[in-house]
Structure formats: C-alpha cells, structure tokens
Amino acid sequence: MENKILRLVSPHPPSVNHYLAHRVIRKNGKLMVLTYKSKDSKNYQEKFARYVAQEARKQGWVKSENKFQHYYVDCIFYFSRIDDDANNYFKCMLDAITDSNSVWIDDNQVCERVLGVYYDSKNPRVEITIRPVEYIGIFKNKICLSSFEGKCMLCSRYGRNCSILKKAKQGYCMKEINEHYECSKYKKKIIKNK
C-alpha cells in the first residue's frame, strides 16, 4: 500500500463559509439556531462521493481498515477568482471522500497540503493526489519501527502485550520513548536455561 496513489479531480466544493446553513426555530417558547448542511454541500458531496468510489475501484485503491493509518492529501487549486482561500475548501471535499467509504475510515486521518494555487476562470478545479504517509505512529518510517520493535522483542514487557509499543504504533507521544526511539522501561528479558 505504501506506493499506492489515488488521483482525483474535483469541481470547486462549497467553501466552509457556505458548507452549513442556519435557520431560527422556536422550541419550548425559546428561539434556537438550527444548523444544517446547505443544499449545495449535499449535492456536491453526493456527486463527488460517487465519483471517488468509481475512481478508487478503477485505480485499484485498497481502503485500509487501520484507523491509525494517515494519508497525505496534496491539492493544487485552480480558482476562478484571485480572492479565494484554498483552506476554506477542504471540509466539504474531505467529507465527500469519507462518504465514498472507499479511501479512508475518517477524515481525521488526513494531512491536507496545498501544493499550488493557480487561476483558471474557464476550468476552476482541485487536482487531488492521495497517498499513505511514510510515518507509522511516532516512528518516521517502517525502518525505525522495525528497529524499535526488534529491540522490544528482547524486553520482558513484550510478551505481555506492551502498552508502550502499542501506543507508540498508534501515534501517542510518551515520556518513556525519547527522540532516539529508546524506551526508558526497557528491561532485557531473562531467558532461563533448562
């Protein structure tokens, strides 16, 4: 999966400023503001989610069921106007990709990045490239994780399903592991001879 890439092209999604709509209702004699998804947001999300699901199948993307797997979402924005703000367009777009149920479990797994902003009034769009990140939990890559886990196997805590290793793989920063990936709770396993 680490070399897998998914490429998508999105029309401009509704911005965060137009994602939600509001109306005032009266409940128990009091006024309340009710927030709901705007019609434009619903329409965009339904259409784009279908497109994403089709493209994921066509491009052979395999959805990971690992909720700790993160993804880079690299975007190049082509705006029709010079005063648009790229950061306002991620919410609706990422929710639609999540709704496709074919790329990731939840958009809290996403590291979104703007790689460029250009202007094309005839064809405004967002070109999207999705790929898994290199890091695994707190480890910068598979090599760091393998090295750390190799040493863990020699620790007396390893056979007892070490919570430090488990949390480190999930991305939790802990005082027990320093910046050189050394664990302060490491205790060499004693192997008894028969």
CSV table of C-alpha atoms in Angstrom, one decimal:
chain,number,residue,atom,x,y,z
A,1,MET,CA,0.0,0.0,0.0
A,2,GLU,CA,2.9,2.4,0.7
A,3,ASN,CA,3.4,3.1,-3.1
A,4,LYS,CA,-0.3,3.4,-3.8
A,5,ILE,CA,-1.6,6.7,-5.1
A,6,LEU,CA,-5.1,7.9,-5.9
A,7,ARG,CA,-5.6,10.8,-8.2
A,8,LEU,CA,-8.8,12.8,-8.3
A,9,VAL,CA,-10.2,16.0,-9.9
A,10,SER,CA,-12.9,17.9,-8.1
A,11,PRO,CA,-15.0,20.8,-9.1
A,12,HIS,CA,-14.8,23.5,-6.6
A,13,PRO,CA,-16.6,22.3,-3.4
A,14,PRO,CA,-18.6,24.7,-1.4
A,15,SER,CA,-16.4,26.7,0.9
A,16,VAL,CA,-16.5,26.4,4.6
A,17,ASN,CA,-18.5,29.7,4.6
A,18,HIS,CA,-21.2,28.0,2.5
A,19,TYR,CA,-21.0,24.5,3.9
A,20,LEU,CA,-23.6,25.0,6.6
A,21,ALA,CA,-26.8,26.9,6.5
A,22,HIS,CA,-28.7,28.2,9.6
A,23,ARG,CA,-32.3,28.9,10.4
A,24,VAL,CA,-34.1,30.0,13.6
A,25,ILE,CA,-36.7,27.8,15.2
A,26,ARG,CA,-38.9,28.2,18.3
A,27,LYS,CA,-38.6,25.3,20.8
A,28,ASN,CA,-40.4,25.4,24.2
A,29,GLY,CA,-41.0,29.1,23.6
A,30,LYS,CA,-37.3,29.9,23.1
A,31,LEU,CA,-35.6,30.8,19.9
A,32,MET,CA,-32.8,28.4,18.8
A,33,VAL,CA,-30.5,28.4,15.8
A,34,LEU,CA,-30.6,25.2,13.8
A,35,THR,CA,-27.5,24.3,11.7
A,36,TYR,CA,-27.8,22.0,8.7
A,37,LYS,CA,-25.8,21.2,5.6
A,38,SER,CA,-26.6,23.5,2.7
A,39,LYS,CA,-28.3,22.2,-0.4
A,40,ASP,CA,-25.1,23.0,-2.4
A,41,SER,CA,-23.0,21.0,0.1
A,42,LYS,CA,-25.3,18.0,-0.1
A,43,ASN,CA,-25.4,18.0,-3.9
A,44,TYR,CA,-21.6,18.3,-4.1
A,45,GLN,CA,-20.9,15.6,-1.6
A,46,GLU,CA,-23.3,13.1,-3.2
A,47,LYS,CA,-21.9,13.6,-6.7
A,48,PHE,CA,-18.2,13.7,-5.6
A,49,ALA,CA,-18.6,10.7,-3.3
A,50,ARG,CA,-19.9,8.6,-6.2
A,51,TYR,CA,-17.0,9.8,-8.4
A,52,VAL,CA,-14.4,9.0,-5.7
A,53,ALA,CA,-15.8,5.5,-5.2
A,54,GLN,CA,-15.7,4.9,-9.0
A,55,GLU,CA,-12.1,6.2,-9.3
A,56,ALA,CA,-10.9,4.2,-6.3
A,57,ARG,CA,-12.2,1.0,-7.9
A,58,LYS,CA,-10.8,2.0,-11.3
A,59,GLN,CA,-7.4,2.9,-9.9
A,60,GLY,CA,-7.2,-0.2,-7.7
A,61,TRP,CA,-7.1,1.8,-4.4
A,62,VAL,CA,-7.5,-0.5,-1.4
A,63,LYS,CA,-9.0,1.1,1.7
A,64,SER,CA,-7.1,0.3,4.9
A,65,GLU,CA,-9.2,-0.5,8.0
A,66,ASN,CA,-6.4,0.7,10.2
A,67,LYS,CA,-7.8,3.9,11.9
A,68,PHE,CA,-4.2,5.0,12.7
A,69,GLN,CA,-3.1,5.0,9.0
A,70,HIS,CA,-2.8,8.6,7.9
A,71,TYR,CA,-2.9,10.0,4.3
A,72,TYR,CA,-1.4,13.0,2.6
A,73,VAL,CA,-4.0,14.8,0.5
A,74,ASP,CA,-2.0,17.0,-1.8
A,75,CYS,CA,-4.1,19.6,-3.7
A,76,ILE,CA,-3.5,22.0,-6.5
A,77,PHE,CA,-6.2,24.6,-6.6
A,78,TYR,CA,-7.3,26.3,-9.8
A,79,PHE,CA,-9.5,29.3,-8.8
A,80,SER,CA,-11.7,31.4,-11.0
A,81,ARG,CA,-11.0,34.5,-8.8
A,82,ILE,CA,-7.9,35.8,-7.1
A,83,ASP,CA,-9.5,36.3,-3.7
A,84,ASP,CA,-10.4,32.6,-3.0
A,85,ASP,CA,-8.7,31.0,0.0
A,86,ALA,CA,-7.7,27.3,-0.5
A,87,ASN,CA,-8.0,26.5,3.2
A,88,ASN,CA,-11.8,27.1,3.0
A,89,TYR,CA,-12.4,24.3,0.6
A,90,PHE,CA,-11.1,21.2,2.5
A,91,LYS,CA,-14.1,20.5,4.8
A,92,CYS,CA,-16.7,19.7,2.2
A,93,MET,CA,-14.3,17.9,-0.1
A,94,LEU,CA,-12.8,15.6,2.6
A,95,ASP,CA,-16.3,14.8,4.0
A,96,ALA,CA,-17.3,13.7,0.5
A,97,ILE,CA,-14.2,11.5,0.2
A,98,THR,CA,-15.1,10.0,3.6
A,99,ASP,CA,-18.7,9.5,2.5
A,100,SER,CA,-17.5,7.5,-0.5
A,101,ASN,CA,-16.4,4.8,2.0
A,102,SER,CA,-13.6,3.7,-0.3
A,103,VAL,CA,-10.5,5.7,0.7
A,104,TRP,CA,-10.1,6.0,4.5
A,105,ILE,CA,-12.2,5.4,7.6
A,106,ASP,CA,-12.5,9.1,8.7
A,107,ASP,CA,-11.1,12.4,7.6
A,108,ASN,CA,-9.3,12.7,10.9
A,109,GLN,CA,-6.7,10.5,9.2
A,110,VAL,CA,-5.9,13.2,6.7
A,111,CYS,CA,-2.8,15.5,6.4
A,112,GLU,CA,-4.0,18.1,3.8
A,113,ARG,CA,-1.5,20.1,1.9
A,114,VAL,CA,-1.8,22.9,-0.6
A,115,LEU,CA,0.9,22.4,-3.3
A,116,GLY,CA,-0.2,25.2,-5.5
A,117,VAL,CA,-2.7,27.9,-6.3
A,118,TYR,CA,-3.4,29.0,-9.8
A,119,TYR,CA,-6.1,30.8,-11.7
A,120,ASP,CA,-8.2,29.3,-14.5
A,121,SER,CA,-11.6,31.1,-14.9
A,122,LYS,CA,-12.6,28.6,-17.7
A,123,ASN,CA,-12.0,25.5,-15.7
A,124,PRO,CA,-11.8,26.0,-11.9
A,125,ARG,CA,-11.0,22.7,-10.1
A,126,VAL,CA,-9.0,21.0,-7.5
A,127,GLU,CA,-6.4,18.3,-8.5
A,128,ILE,CA,-6.0,15.9,-5.7
A,129,THR,CA,-3.3,13.2,-5.0
A,130,ILE,CA,-3.8,10.9,-2.1
A,131,ARG,CA,-1.1,8.6,-0.7
A,132,PRO,CA,-0.3,7.0,2.6
A,133,VAL,CA,2.1,8.8,4.8
A,134,GLU,CA,5.6,7.4,5.5
A,135,TYR,CA,5.4,7.5,9.2
A,136,ILE,CA,3.8,4.8,11.4
A,137,GLY,CA,2.7,6.1,14.8
A,138,ILE,CA,5.5,8.0,16.3
A,139,PHE,CA,8.1,6.3,14.0
A,140,LYS,CA,9.3,8.3,10.9
A,141,ASN,CA,9.2,5.2,8.7
A,142,LYS,CA,9.0,1.4,8.7
A,143,ILE,CA,12.7,1.0,9.3
A,144,CYS,CA,12.5,3.0,12.6
A,145,LEU,CA,9.5,0.9,13.7
A,146,SER,CA,11.2,-2.3,12.8
A,147,SER,CA,14.4,-1.4,14.7
A,148,PHE,CA,12.4,-0.3,17.8
A,149,GLU,CA,10.2,-3.4,17.7
A,150,GLY,CA,13.2,-5.7,17.2
A,151,LYS,CA,14.6,-4.4,20.5
A,152,CYS,CA,11.2,-4.6,22.1
A,153,MET,CA,11.1,-8.4,21.4
A,154,LEU,CA,14.1,-8.7,23.8
A,155,CYS,CA,12.3,-6.8,26.5
A,156,SER,CA,10.4,-8.6,29.4
A,157,ARG,CA,7.3,-6.4,28.7
A,158,TYR,CA,7.0,-7.5,25.1
A,159,GLY,CA,5.4,-10.9,25.8
A,160,ARG,CA,2.8,-9.2,28.0
A,161,ASN,CA,1.5,-7.1,25.1
A,162,CYS,CA,3.4,-3.9,26.0
A,163,SER,CA,1.2,-0.8,26.1
A,164,ILE,CA,4.1,1.5,25.3
A,165,LEU,CA,4.7,-0.3,22.0
A,166,LYS,CA,1.0,-0.4,21.2
A,167,LYS,CA,0.5,3.3,21.9
A,168,ALA,CA,3.7,4.3,20.0
A,169,LYS,CA,2.3,2.5,16.9
A,170,GLN,CA,-0.9,4.5,17.3
A,171,GLY,CA,1.0,7.8,17.4
A,172,TYR,CA,0.9,8.6,21.1
A,173,CYS,CA,3.9,10.6,22.3
A,174,MET,CA,5.1,9.3,25.7
A,175,LYS,CA,7.9,10.3,28.0
A,176,GLU,CA,9.0,6.7,28.1
A,177,ILE,CA,10.3,6.9,24.5
A,178,ASN,CA,12.9,9.6,23.7
A,179,GLU,CA,13.7,11.3,20.3
A,180,HIS,CA,16.2,8.5,19.5
A,181,TYR,CA,13.4,5.9,19.9
A,182,GLU,CA,14.9,4.5,23.2
A,183,CYS,CA,12.4,3.2,25.8
A,184,SER,CA,13.1,4.0,29.4
A,185,LYS,CA,11.1,1.0,30.5
A,186,TYR,CA,13.2,-1.5,28.6
A,187,LYS,CA,14.3,-4.4,30.7
A,188,LYS,CA,16.2,-7.2,29.0
A,189,LYS,CA,14.2,-10.5,29.1
A,190,ILE,CA,15.9,-13.2,31.2
A,191,ILE,CA,16.0,-16.5,29.3
A,192,LYS,CA,16.1,-19.5,31.6
A,193,ASN,CA,18.2,-22.4,30.6
A,194,LYS,CA,16.8,-25.9,31.2
